[in-house]
XYZ file of C-alpha atoms in Angstrom:
775
model
C 133.738 98.709 60.839
C 131.450 96.795 63.234
C 134.252 96.564 65.771
C 134.922 100.293 65.547
C 131.335 101.255 66.243
C 130.411 98.367 68.528
C 130.547 100.456 71.770
C 128.051 102.915 70.287
C 125.874 100.103 68.977
C 125.926 98.349 72.338
C 125.095 101.601 74.118
C 122.077 102.156 71.854
C 121.024 98.553 72.388
C 121.321 99.060 76.142
C 119.080 102.134 76.009
C 116.475 100.257 73.967
C 116.557 97.368 76.422
C 116.049 99.684 79.390
C 113.117 101.308 77.611
C 111.590 97.903 76.894
C 112.010 96.688 80.472
C 110.240 99.769 81.791
C 107.300 99.176 79.466
C 106.844 95.421 79.120
C 105.322 94.724 82.526
C 101.831 96.114 81.933
C 99.344 96.274 79.061
C 98.686 99.328 76.956
C 95.259 100.919 76.828
C 93.037 101.832 73.927
C 89.346 102.673 73.993
C 87.472 99.367 74.313
C 83.957 100.285 75.404
C 82.679 98.252 72.436
C 84.610 95.132 73.417
C 82.578 91.887 73.321
C 80.333 91.302 76.321
C 82.415 88.252 77.196
C 85.641 90.284 77.425
C 86.956 92.543 80.171
C 86.671 96.164 79.089
C 88.914 98.726 80.749
C 86.670 101.524 79.500
C 83.591 99.956 81.053
C 85.477 99.383 84.309
C 86.610 103.005 84.294
C 82.991 104.176 83.989
C 82.254 102.260 87.186
C 85.182 103.991 88.899
C 83.832 107.374 87.837
C 80.385 106.665 89.257
C 81.743 105.459 92.605
C 84.236 108.314 93.040
C 82.159 111.459 92.770
C 82.764 112.345 96.442
C 84.715 111.118 99.476
C 82.897 108.043 100.789
C 84.526 107.228 104.098
C 82.499 105.441 106.752
C 79.840 107.759 108.164
C 79.733 110.053 105.127
C 76.577 110.522 103.007
C 78.363 109.195 99.904
C 79.353 106.012 101.736
C 75.827 104.604 101.651
C 75.343 105.849 98.078
C 78.381 103.882 96.880
C 77.206 100.812 98.771
C 73.781 101.011 97.136
C 75.376 101.498 93.718
C 77.450 98.321 94.089
C 74.387 96.381 95.227
C 72.455 97.635 92.179
C 75.254 96.595 89.803
C 75.356 93.099 91.281
C 71.585 92.754 91.070
C 71.673 93.814 87.401
C 73.794 90.709 86.821
C 71.076 88.581 88.369
C 72.998 87.916 91.570
C 71.424 87.590 94.991
C 73.103 90.177 97.206
C 73.367 90.284 100.957
C 74.772 92.848 103.372
C 76.643 91.696 106.450
C 76.514 94.337 109.182
C 77.942 94.520 112.659
C 80.480 96.082 114.986
C 84.112 95.112 114.624
C 87.005 95.903 117.003
C 90.602 95.181 116.056
C 93.619 94.562 118.264
C 94.805 98.169 117.922
C 91.570 99.550 119.357
C 89.868 100.618 116.106
C 86.089 100.186 116.254
C 83.306 100.788 113.754
C 80.069 99.434 112.377
C 80.884 97.701 109.090
C 78.540 96.816 106.234
C 80.069 94.280 103.870
C 78.497 93.527 100.487
C 78.466 89.874 99.422
C 77.197 87.722 96.589
C 77.841 84.088 95.740
C 77.872 82.391 92.347
C 77.309 78.686 93.076
C 79.560 76.163 91.381
C 78.851 72.597 90.280
C 81.156 71.025 92.862
C 81.630 70.850 96.603
C 85.143 72.231 96.901
C 86.455 75.364 98.548
C 85.258 78.787 97.432
C 87.159 81.383 95.431
C 86.848 84.884 96.941
C 87.188 88.025 94.812
C 87.531 91.021 97.080
C 88.215 94.725 97.376
C 87.003 97.441 99.744
C 84.515 100.161 98.894
C 85.158 102.769 101.618
C 87.545 105.627 100.887
C 90.133 107.093 103.231
C 88.920 109.871 105.500
C 88.201 112.518 105.106
C 88.996 114.041 101.706
C 89.990 111.149 99.425
C 87.641 110.332 96.566
C 88.917 106.762 96.575
C 89.130 106.302 92.795
C 92.272 104.186 92.881
C 91.965 103.105 96.510
C 89.876 101.148 95.976
C 87.063 101.912 93.507
C 89.498 100.568 90.910
C 89.468 97.206 92.678
C 85.678 97.129 93.008
C 85.289 98.097 89.339
C 87.785 95.442 88.232
C 85.743 92.744 89.967
C 82.353 94.050 88.799
C 83.456 94.271 85.167
C 85.319 90.959 85.332
C 82.359 89.094 86.816
C 79.984 90.670 84.287
C 82.193 89.381 81.457
C 82.553 85.987 83.128
C 78.795 85.539 83.549
C 78.261 86.566 79.922
C 80.248 83.517 78.778
C 77.777 81.178 80.465
C 80.619 78.831 81.374
C 80.151 76.330 84.169
C 82.581 76.200 87.081
C 83.352 73.757 89.867
C 84.037 76.129 92.769
C 81.675 78.621 94.335
C 82.737 82.199 93.602
C 82.233 84.684 96.434
C 82.222 88.411 95.739
C 83.233 90.317 98.858
C 83.311 94.110 99.001
C 84.476 94.972 102.488
C 83.729 98.081 104.490
C 85.876 100.104 106.921
C 89.144 98.829 105.463
C 90.829 102.199 105.698
C 90.601 102.523 109.475
C 91.465 99.053 110.687
C 90.503 96.308 108.201
C 87.316 95.958 110.204
C 85.026 94.662 107.458
C 87.425 91.841 106.619
C 87.583 90.894 110.298
C 83.789 90.888 110.506
C 83.620 88.551 107.494
C 86.195 86.092 108.830
C 84.766 85.934 112.330
C 81.038 86.018 111.740
C 80.071 85.097 108.186
C 79.389 81.395 107.485
C 80.895 81.602 103.994
C 84.336 82.370 105.419
C 84.774 78.821 106.731
C 84.754 77.404 103.192
C 86.971 80.042 101.554
C 90.011 78.446 99.932
C 91.633 81.317 98.046
C 91.154 85.086 97.865
C 92.153 87.552 95.156
C 92.369 91.055 96.643
C 92.649 94.200 94.513
C 94.247 97.225 96.181
C 96.152 100.460 95.549
C 98.748 102.700 97.208
C 99.001 105.159 94.352
C 97.201 105.965 91.125
C 99.365 104.380 88.435
C 102.138 102.043 87.411
C 102.147 98.297 87.121
C 100.163 96.207 89.560
C 102.378 94.056 91.735
C 101.424 90.614 93.015
C 102.100 89.889 96.695
C 100.866 86.605 98.083
C 99.684 85.763 101.597
C 99.977 82.301 103.128
C 100.648 80.684 106.495
C 102.525 77.839 104.819
C 105.191 77.676 102.134
C 104.497 79.550 98.913
C 105.226 76.720 96.465
C 101.601 75.709 95.945
C 100.412 79.252 95.332
C 103.266 80.157 92.997
C 102.882 77.005 90.907
C 99.167 77.666 90.485
C 99.732 81.367 89.758
C 102.205 80.367 87.075
C 99.695 77.858 85.737
C 97.054 80.579 85.424
C 99.487 82.395 83.109
C 98.575 86.080 83.494
C 100.001 87.983 80.539
C 101.857 90.635 82.543
C 103.020 89.208 85.877
C 104.972 91.656 88.022
C 106.269 89.964 91.136
C 109.315 88.523 92.876
C 110.216 86.641 96.024
C 112.332 89.506 97.395
C 109.186 91.592 97.787
C 107.527 88.532 99.346
C 110.322 88.190 101.929
C 110.264 91.901 102.776
C 106.453 91.884 102.915
C 106.491 89.087 105.517
C 108.895 91.100 107.679
C 106.762 94.257 107.702
C 103.473 94.921 109.534
C 100.977 94.273 106.746
C 97.712 96.132 106.437
C 95.483 94.708 103.735
C 92.182 92.899 104.098
C 93.912 89.781 102.840
C 96.201 89.837 105.878
C 93.148 89.509 108.107
C 91.841 86.572 106.067
C 95.210 84.829 106.353
C 95.833 85.526 110.040
C 92.332 84.943 111.362
C 90.896 82.537 108.791
C 93.980 80.726 107.429
C 92.868 81.704 103.918
C 95.523 81.848 101.201
C 95.477 84.667 98.713
C 97.038 87.061 96.251
C 97.164 90.847 96.574
C 97.307 92.901 93.386
C 98.302 96.491 94.125
C 99.921 99.438 92.346
C 102.017 102.137 94.004
C 103.211 104.582 91.340
C 102.129 108.230 91.606
C 102.187 107.624 95.337
C 101.542 111.316 95.980
C 97.849 110.767 95.114
C 97.407 108.067 97.765
C 94.689 108.930 100.334
C 94.485 112.518 99.089
C 91.827 114.691 97.491
C 93.618 113.935 94.215
C 92.651 110.265 94.268
C 90.103 111.003 91.570
C 89.213 109.126 88.360
C 91.141 111.576 86.172
C 94.389 110.619 87.936
C 93.901 106.852 87.656
C 96.036 105.446 84.831
C 93.844 103.368 82.539
C 96.824 101.148 81.716
C 96.968 100.309 85.413
C 93.271 99.455 85.468
C 93.842 97.266 82.410
C 96.662 95.532 84.291
C 94.285 94.691 87.140
C 91.890 93.188 84.615
C 94.714 91.210 83.011
C 95.274 89.537 86.379
C 91.633 88.906 87.257
C 90.384 87.212 84.100
C 92.986 84.434 83.680
C 93.117 83.775 87.422
C 89.321 83.628 87.644
C 89.135 81.233 84.701
C 91.875 79.068 86.192
C 90.867 78.941 89.852
C 87.137 78.516 89.177
C 87.882 74.837 88.539
C 91.138 74.343 90.469
C 91.511 72.289 93.633
C 91.679 75.044 96.239
C 92.385 72.533 99.006
C 95.830 71.767 97.562
C 97.419 75.219 97.808
C 99.234 74.744 101.113
C 102.824 73.560 100.854
C 105.802 73.098 103.122
C 108.241 74.326 100.488
C 109.017 77.912 99.521
C 109.998 78.925 96.004
C 112.275 81.626 94.692
C 110.419 83.429 91.911
C 110.717 86.510 89.738
C 109.024 87.767 86.594
C 110.934 88.373 83.364
C 109.872 89.612 79.933
C 107.794 88.768 78.081
C 105.420 87.681 80.824
C 107.353 84.717 82.186
C 107.791 83.628 85.798
C 111.075 81.941 86.752
C 110.922 79.692 89.815
C 113.141 77.308 91.758
C 113.021 75.930 95.319
C 114.586 77.508 98.393
C 116.531 74.272 98.806
C 118.712 75.355 95.885
C 119.866 78.546 97.609
C 122.844 77.179 99.530
C 124.016 74.757 96.797
C 123.931 77.606 94.259
C 125.884 79.817 96.659
C 128.487 77.135 97.349
C 128.838 76.311 93.655
C 129.243 80.007 92.842
C 131.980 80.302 95.475
C 133.871 77.290 94.126
C 133.589 78.467 90.523
C 134.722 81.956 91.522
C 137.846 80.580 93.191
C 138.563 78.367 90.184
C 138.154 81.175 87.640
C 140.215 83.649 89.687
C 142.841 80.952 90.306
C 142.966 80.266 86.587
C 143.393 83.974 85.878
C 146.228 84.261 88.382
C 147.900 81.193 86.915
C 147.662 82.735 83.443
C 148.978 86.025 84.874
C 145.870 87.862 83.693
C 144.831 88.578 87.285
C 146.963 89.511 90.287
C 146.186 90.154 93.977
C 147.563 93.669 93.612
C 145.420 94.258 90.541
C 142.327 93.009 92.361
C 142.936 95.439 95.234
C 143.562 98.197 92.735
C 140.213 97.381 91.119
C 138.488 97.823 94.477
C 139.225 101.564 94.487
C 136.948 102.702 91.627
C 134.309 100.199 92.738
C 134.093 101.533 96.285
C 134.101 105.106 94.991
C 131.204 104.233 92.682
C 129.102 102.303 95.183
C 129.734 104.023 98.507
C 130.529 107.424 97.022
C 127.435 107.488 94.839
C 125.073 106.542 97.665
C 126.655 109.084 100.033
C 126.594 111.813 97.399
C 122.885 111.299 96.699
C 122.055 111.134 100.411
C 123.773 114.485 100.975
C 122.179 115.880 97.841
C 118.715 115.016 99.167
C 119.466 116.713 102.490
C 120.481 119.779 100.485
C 117.224 119.576 98.510
C 115.206 119.502 101.742
C 117.126 122.552 102.946
C 116.407 124.442 99.721
C 112.793 123.270 99.478
C 111.514 122.907 103.072
C 107.972 122.736 101.714
C 108.696 119.158 100.596
C 108.358 118.098 104.228
C 104.667 118.909 103.979
C 104.202 115.828 101.790
C 103.100 113.299 104.389
C 103.881 110.413 102.014
C 107.518 111.402 101.721
C 107.194 111.401 97.917
C 106.920 114.718 96.100
C 105.098 115.482 92.856
C 108.463 115.826 91.113
C 109.886 112.772 92.865
C 110.553 110.828 89.676
C 112.865 113.607 88.503
C 114.866 113.254 91.715
C 115.097 109.504 91.168
C 116.339 110.211 87.641
C 118.845 112.688 89.075
C 120.073 110.073 91.554
C 120.527 107.492 88.804
C 122.511 109.757 86.515
C 124.716 111.398 89.131
C 125.582 107.856 90.245
C 126.425 106.919 86.647
C 128.498 110.092 86.322
C 130.573 109.101 89.338
C 130.924 105.525 88.061
C 132.296 106.587 84.683
C 134.643 109.135 86.269
C 135.912 106.645 88.846
C 136.781 104.020 86.251
C 138.224 106.604 83.905
C 140.512 107.930 86.651
C 141.385 104.780 88.609
C 140.510 101.893 86.333
C 142.299 102.569 83.077
C 145.756 101.616 84.423
C 144.416 98.211 85.438
C 143.382 95.255 83.283
C 139.685 94.722 82.654
C 139.773 91.339 84.381
C 141.423 92.789 87.502
C 138.833 95.572 87.618
C 135.984 93.061 87.523
C 137.128 90.614 90.227
C 136.407 92.762 93.301
C 132.884 93.764 92.140
C 132.109 90.078 91.607
C 133.528 89.181 95.023
C 131.505 91.922 96.700
C 128.352 90.771 94.912
C 129.028 87.194 96.030
C 129.310 88.360 99.643
C 126.031 90.264 99.305
C 124.380 87.135 97.921
C 125.691 85.143 100.890
C 124.159 87.648 103.322
C 120.862 87.577 101.448
C 120.844 83.771 101.438
C 121.100 83.847 105.230
C 118.903 86.814 106.144
C 116.728 87.610 103.113
C 116.325 84.325 101.219
C 113.692 85.706 98.861
C 116.471 87.762 97.251
C 118.712 84.739 96.712
C 118.043 84.846 92.967
C 120.454 87.789 92.845
C 123.103 85.058 92.534
C 122.018 84.473 88.924
C 123.780 87.581 87.519
C 126.893 86.398 89.365
C 127.040 83.212 87.281
C 126.834 85.209 84.075
C 129.478 87.537 85.482
C 131.789 84.569 85.973
C 131.412 83.717 82.293
C 132.262 87.326 81.458
C 135.351 87.156 83.680
C 136.421 83.889 82.043
C 136.106 85.463 78.590
C 138.071 88.563 79.684
C 140.859 86.360 81.035
C 141.129 84.521 77.726
C 140.548 87.459 75.385
C 142.194 90.854 75.507
C 139.191 92.522 73.868
C 136.052 90.395 74.084
C 133.042 90.834 71.851
C 130.943 93.584 73.429
C 127.698 92.171 72.120
C 128.442 88.924 73.935
C 129.308 90.870 77.098
C 126.053 92.786 76.750
C 124.010 89.602 76.409
C 125.713 88.095 79.462
C 124.886 91.262 81.408
C 121.177 91.160 80.563
C 120.180 88.979 83.559
C 121.575 91.643 85.897
C 119.596 94.321 84.085
C 116.366 92.308 84.087
C 116.643 91.342 87.759
C 117.914 94.570 89.323
C 116.465 97.374 87.242
C 112.892 97.258 88.634
C 114.244 98.003 92.113
C 116.058 101.165 91.008
C 112.758 103.050 91.044
C 110.387 100.837 93.046
C 112.192 100.937 96.393
C 112.215 104.729 96.473
C 108.593 105.045 95.365
C 107.478 102.531 97.991
C 109.495 103.890 100.919
C 109.840 107.566 100.043
C 112.524 109.920 98.779
C 114.350 109.691 102.094
C 115.922 106.524 100.650
C 116.569 107.899 97.151
C 120.231 107.043 97.789
C 119.168 103.393 97.356
C 118.383 104.191 93.713
C 121.963 105.414 93.344
C 123.291 102.344 95.150
C 121.450 99.863 92.923
C 122.506 101.864 89.857
C 126.151 101.516 90.916
C 125.672 97.780 91.468
C 124.196 97.467 87.994
C 127.052 99.485 86.506
C 129.592 97.199 88.182
C 127.909 94.097 86.773
C 128.103 95.735 83.342
C 131.805 96.521 83.678
C 132.683 93.941 80.986
C 130.868 96.326 78.629
C 131.698 99.747 80.084
C 135.395 99.057 80.670
C 135.878 98.910 76.914
C 134.236 102.272 76.306
C 137.163 104.530 75.413
C 135.260 107.761 75.951
C 134.317 107.359 79.576
C 134.727 111.094 80.188
C 132.244 111.791 77.422
C 129.835 109.271 78.962
C 130.292 110.931 82.353
C 129.573 114.314 80.792
C 126.462 112.963 79.072
C 125.189 111.480 82.344
C 125.971 114.709 84.168
C 123.976 116.666 81.602
C 121.003 114.336 82.096
C 121.392 114.736 85.867
C 121.284 118.509 85.502
C 118.320 118.374 83.143
C 116.352 116.222 85.606
C 117.403 118.320 88.597
C 116.499 121.589 86.882
C 113.183 120.145 85.703
C 112.469 119.118 89.299
C 113.087 122.727 90.329
C 110.593 124.078 87.800
C 108.056 121.534 89.055
C 108.737 122.206 92.738
C 106.064 124.847 93.267
C 102.513 123.993 94.221
C 99.833 124.504 91.571
C 96.253 123.412 90.930
C 97.689 120.190 89.484
C 100.279 119.784 92.263
C 98.378 120.880 95.325
C 99.962 121.870 98.601
C 98.692 119.877 101.587
C 97.845 121.892 104.687
C 95.851 121.417 107.852
C 93.660 123.228 110.329
C 91.824 121.839 113.344
C 89.540 123.570 115.859
C 89.799 122.083 119.357
C 87.347 123.038 122.103
C 88.184 122.085 125.699
C 84.752 121.610 127.273
C 86.088 121.491 130.840
C 88.144 124.675 130.613
C 85.787 126.332 128.096
C 88.728 127.386 125.943
C 89.463 126.764 122.286
C 92.495 126.646 120.015
C 93.481 126.462 116.377
C 95.916 123.646 115.605
C 97.909 122.460 112.609
C 100.268 119.624 111.643
C 102.110 121.787 109.096
C 105.756 122.789 109.311
C 105.291 125.965 107.288
C 102.394 128.412 107.227
C 100.821 129.460 103.945
C 98.281 132.059 102.853
C 95.450 129.969 104.301
C 96.928 129.013 107.682
C 98.828 132.206 108.514
C 95.462 133.878 109.144
C 95.330 131.759 112.304
C 98.999 131.298 113.240
C 100.705 134.430 111.955
C 103.670 134.782 109.631
C 106.275 133.058 111.809
C 104.692 130.798 114.428
C 106.752 128.879 116.968
C 106.631 125.095 116.680
C 105.136 123.627 119.848
C 106.742 120.698 121.667
C 103.736 119.334 123.570
C 100.238 118.933 122.174
C 97.320 116.571 121.885
C 97.991 113.480 119.836
C 95.715 111.442 117.616
C 96.214 108.151 115.826
C 97.574 108.581 112.298
C 99.515 106.527 109.774
C 102.823 108.335 110.296
C 102.382 109.402 113.925
C 102.137 113.093 113.061
C 101.346 115.548 115.858
C 100.352 119.194 116.068
C 103.109 121.681 115.279
C 101.283 125.013 115.631
C 98.722 126.116 118.201
C 97.044 129.444 118.899
C 93.989 130.750 120.739
C 90.625 130.480 118.976
C 87.178 131.934 119.688
C 84.790 129.790 121.682
C 81.671 128.778 119.762
C 78.686 126.801 120.938
C 79.096 123.060 120.392
C 76.847 120.294 121.679
C 78.826 118.226 124.154
C 78.470 114.450 124.226
C 76.177 112.844 126.751
C 78.146 110.794 129.283
C 76.659 108.212 131.642
C 79.000 106.689 134.257
C 78.157 103.891 136.674
C 79.980 101.718 139.151
C 78.300 98.353 138.646
C 79.812 96.428 141.540
C 82.970 94.840 142.849
C 84.700 91.484 142.906
C 86.270 90.889 146.306
C 88.208 87.837 145.113
C 90.032 89.690 142.341
C 90.039 93.037 144.142
C 88.466 94.877 141.219
C 85.570 97.249 140.668
C 83.267 96.959 137.665
C 82.170 100.063 135.769
C 80.090 101.041 132.768
C 80.471 104.093 130.569
C 78.161 105.285 127.816
C 79.001 108.123 125.448
C 76.196 109.522 123.319
C 77.058 112.007 120.530
C 74.755 115.025 120.470
C 75.981 116.372 117.142
C 77.104 114.904 113.827
C 80.319 113.124 114.811
C 82.688 111.048 112.678
C 85.264 109.901 115.210
C 85.748 109.432 118.949
C 89.071 108.738 120.610
C 89.419 107.651 124.206
C 92.647 107.956 126.184
C 93.675 106.910 129.683
C 96.955 107.054 131.623
C 99.177 104.256 130.388
C 99.632 102.826 133.893
C 95.928 101.941 134.038
C 95.782 98.308 132.927
C 92.192 97.113 132.866
C 91.242 93.617 133.970
C 88.398 93.550 131.475
C 87.428 96.010 128.763
C 84.448 95.463 126.467
C 83.391 97.967 123.818
C 79.920 97.532 122.351
C 80.164 93.949 123.673
C 83.480 93.290 121.913
C 86.936 92.588 123.334
C 90.196 93.251 121.497
C 92.756 90.559 120.717
C 96.306 90.643 122.017
C 99.202 92.067 120.021
C 102.418 90.075 119.685
C 105.747 91.765 119.024
C 108.051 88.809 118.651
C 107.572 86.727 121.790
C 106.213 89.695 123.762
C 102.465 89.924 124.308
C 100.666 93.245 124.675
C 97.037 94.283 124.840
C 95.531 97.652 123.964
C 93.503 97.602 127.208
C 95.076 95.189 129.696
C 98.814 95.183 128.937
C 99.201 98.553 127.359
C 101.966 100.142 125.304
C 100.163 103.430 124.591
C 97.819 105.834 126.334
C 95.206 105.510 123.583
C 92.442 103.014 124.372
C 90.094 103.301 121.460
C 89.349 105.017 118.155
C 85.675 104.745 117.269
C 84.772 105.638 113.678
C 81.126 106.571 113.977
C 78.726 105.318 111.335
C 75.251 106.244 112.632
C 75.665 108.413 115.734
C 75.431 105.177 117.700
C 76.095 105.134 121.426
C 79.524 103.989 122.527
C 79.029 101.494 125.367
C 81.992 100.400 127.478
C 82.125 97.898 130.340
C 85.373 97.522 132.234
C 86.898 96.403 135.496
C 89.892 97.904 137.287
C 91.937 97.372 140.414
C 89.857 98.742 143.292
C 92.762 100.912 144.442
C 92.812 102.785 141.135
C 90.387 105.433 139.916
C 89.259 105.341 136.271
C 89.925 108.513 134.316
C 89.632 109.114 130.613
C 90.095 111.854 128.048
C 87.589 111.904 125.212
C 88.128 113.623 121.869
C 84.950 113.816 119.792
C 85.588 114.923 116.197
C 83.547 115.937 113.181
C 84.965 116.597 109.706
C 82.978 119.779 109.144
C 85.321 122.631 110.022
C 84.741 124.421 106.725
C 80.960 123.989 106.996
C 80.737 125.516 110.489
C 79.348 129.017 109.901
C 80.197 130.175 113.443
C 83.904 129.595 112.831
C 83.917 131.220 109.399
C 86.871 129.311 107.950
C 87.278 130.268 104.311
C 87.762 127.627 101.594
C 91.287 126.752 100.531
C 92.898 128.254 97.488
C 92.784 126.024 94.408
C 96.469 125.144 94.750
C 95.845 123.660 98.211
C 94.291 120.459 99.525
C 93.645 118.908 102.950
C 96.675 117.206 104.464
C 96.112 113.427 104.263
C 96.656 110.715 106.904
C 95.827 112.998 109.846
C 92.696 114.169 111.662
C 92.118 117.285 109.574
C 89.449 119.900 108.809
C 87.963 118.806 112.109
C 85.982 120.331 114.939
C 87.061 118.537 118.115
C 85.501 118.589 121.557
C 87.797 117.507 124.393
C 86.194 116.188 127.570
C 87.694 114.726 130.747
C 85.818 111.787 132.277
C 86.526 111.037 135.952
C 84.861 108.452 138.176
C 85.784 109.902 141.601
C 82.218 110.849 142.471
C 80.505 107.819 140.977
C 78.811 105.575 143.528
């Protein structure tokens, strides 16, 4: 009887395992406002988030100083001595602002390195409330430190609380801390709490200039209850241009650290929907579950011993374990796997259970499943974009119904897998059908060992697959429960990436979800090959695909809960005394068609401004000219240097209205010998072995983006080849389009919100600055 129903039992067990794996990696939440004073309370932390996120609090906004004062008050309530570090900061990409960091130090009993707990308190401009990014991080630290101080425990290391400013527009507060604050020199380890969404588990990503072995061993020793991390993400993270405060501490201060960040519900990131109501309390609890054990561990740890020459492979597994082994095992494990594969396949051929022809025959359904599934989902997504062009308005690349499309991708891939093996696999032996998938996986592992070593632990499912192949060679019908257990490592290791990759990089790569699903299916062939009703399984998967796809359709429209992003910018050309309406949108809606008409033509050339995704204006039309105070501009030629053949100049720009941002452009061929902004010079940028500089060895026509904090004067000193004439274009922007009564822009409908990541809802004054007539 057990044998007859074992496929059904195994299938149910598989579903339960998948459910568990999706839910084990983060704590649950229940109301805990009455938790002991010595314990971290998610409810109390959430109250802090609510109080900090009542309005957008980007640098220069009224709420920005209110949030800063609130944090200072909370620290002082704990009896801590608080200081504010203030000053200008200019990064290598030309971002400038006046940052105000908040710091406090809890002295330890020893003389070792300091432990830094950090997050940033500014929100993204100009419409984000910053609840997740990063009031959640600030609240986690405030609540965690309150609980820690309530215990009265002694500690060896100093604990520094660092709440940085101006993170969102260039990591400028972190740079100010590293370069100018005396405490930075003694920092040994930093824990940074961040967000790129509003939910999901918090993922650990470490930062170090050395090998990771020391950090990983200590992280494992701290024993957080719900670790979510792996060395594949670490390898990919090192290859990408990173943009957290912790990156600045590592690069400029050689300070090791851990990032803790969550990315689910990515559609809320940097938008007007980053509000407390959208922050998952389970996610906030997860942040607390990292902070408290790590704080208690590292408060007494030797923070001078974290550097290491060795790198470790690592990945988290349920229930809360971290598996590690050294990089030096990668090649031996690969070579051993290759030898064992040849021996097992050779044994199967000798026993006439495997044949070269059968192996090639087994490649057909595998390639249909893997390549066909990925291609099918890629084409399906292009079809979706054709049917729903409004999805392109989501600057993130992840729609509100994105999880339904990921589900659709998974189940259409499974449908194809079951159909392929039902049609092309049933005339072949199970062992023959499994050899080519194992060989392909081995080749993938070899490539990863060479080019992406952090993913080398993907070889582990291969070893279990070899055992499955051995059993299938020796037994005509192996025990499916045993095959299921041997397949679990593949499920544990690969399943998190089915969803995470697409959430992190956008629905444009949703085919990767299908690809990983097909890989997982192939590693579970020793189970699925013995399912007699593969057509029924394919039908079931197809029904789930349709259910998810249809649900996505019914959730495709924009509502008050799923707001449509749109944009409108007023640009006044002070030299020509003309004005225009501009937008980044691809489609007009009821709000923007008032300015651009029902069917506007997409423009090919327009002004450009720095933004996360490089978005430019798409629509432009004539606008009425209204009175705007132009900036005051003072130009001087200060002298010349006959030896270097250069002239020295000074330029001062004084805002005469409430301004939030200034951008300065110059022809790219103008490479300045010297360029100082508010007495600061930018560092060089290195792309591989190639050195560039935003001012002297330029790759772009933008020179500077100044995020104005206090209507301060922008002072520039520069020198230029005497045969060249300085010329600049200034764009001076304020985020008050809807408040300008002369322009009369009506508020958005409730189902709309400002488009994030771009200069939006802005009144811009454009001004040419030429030095031809300057003596």
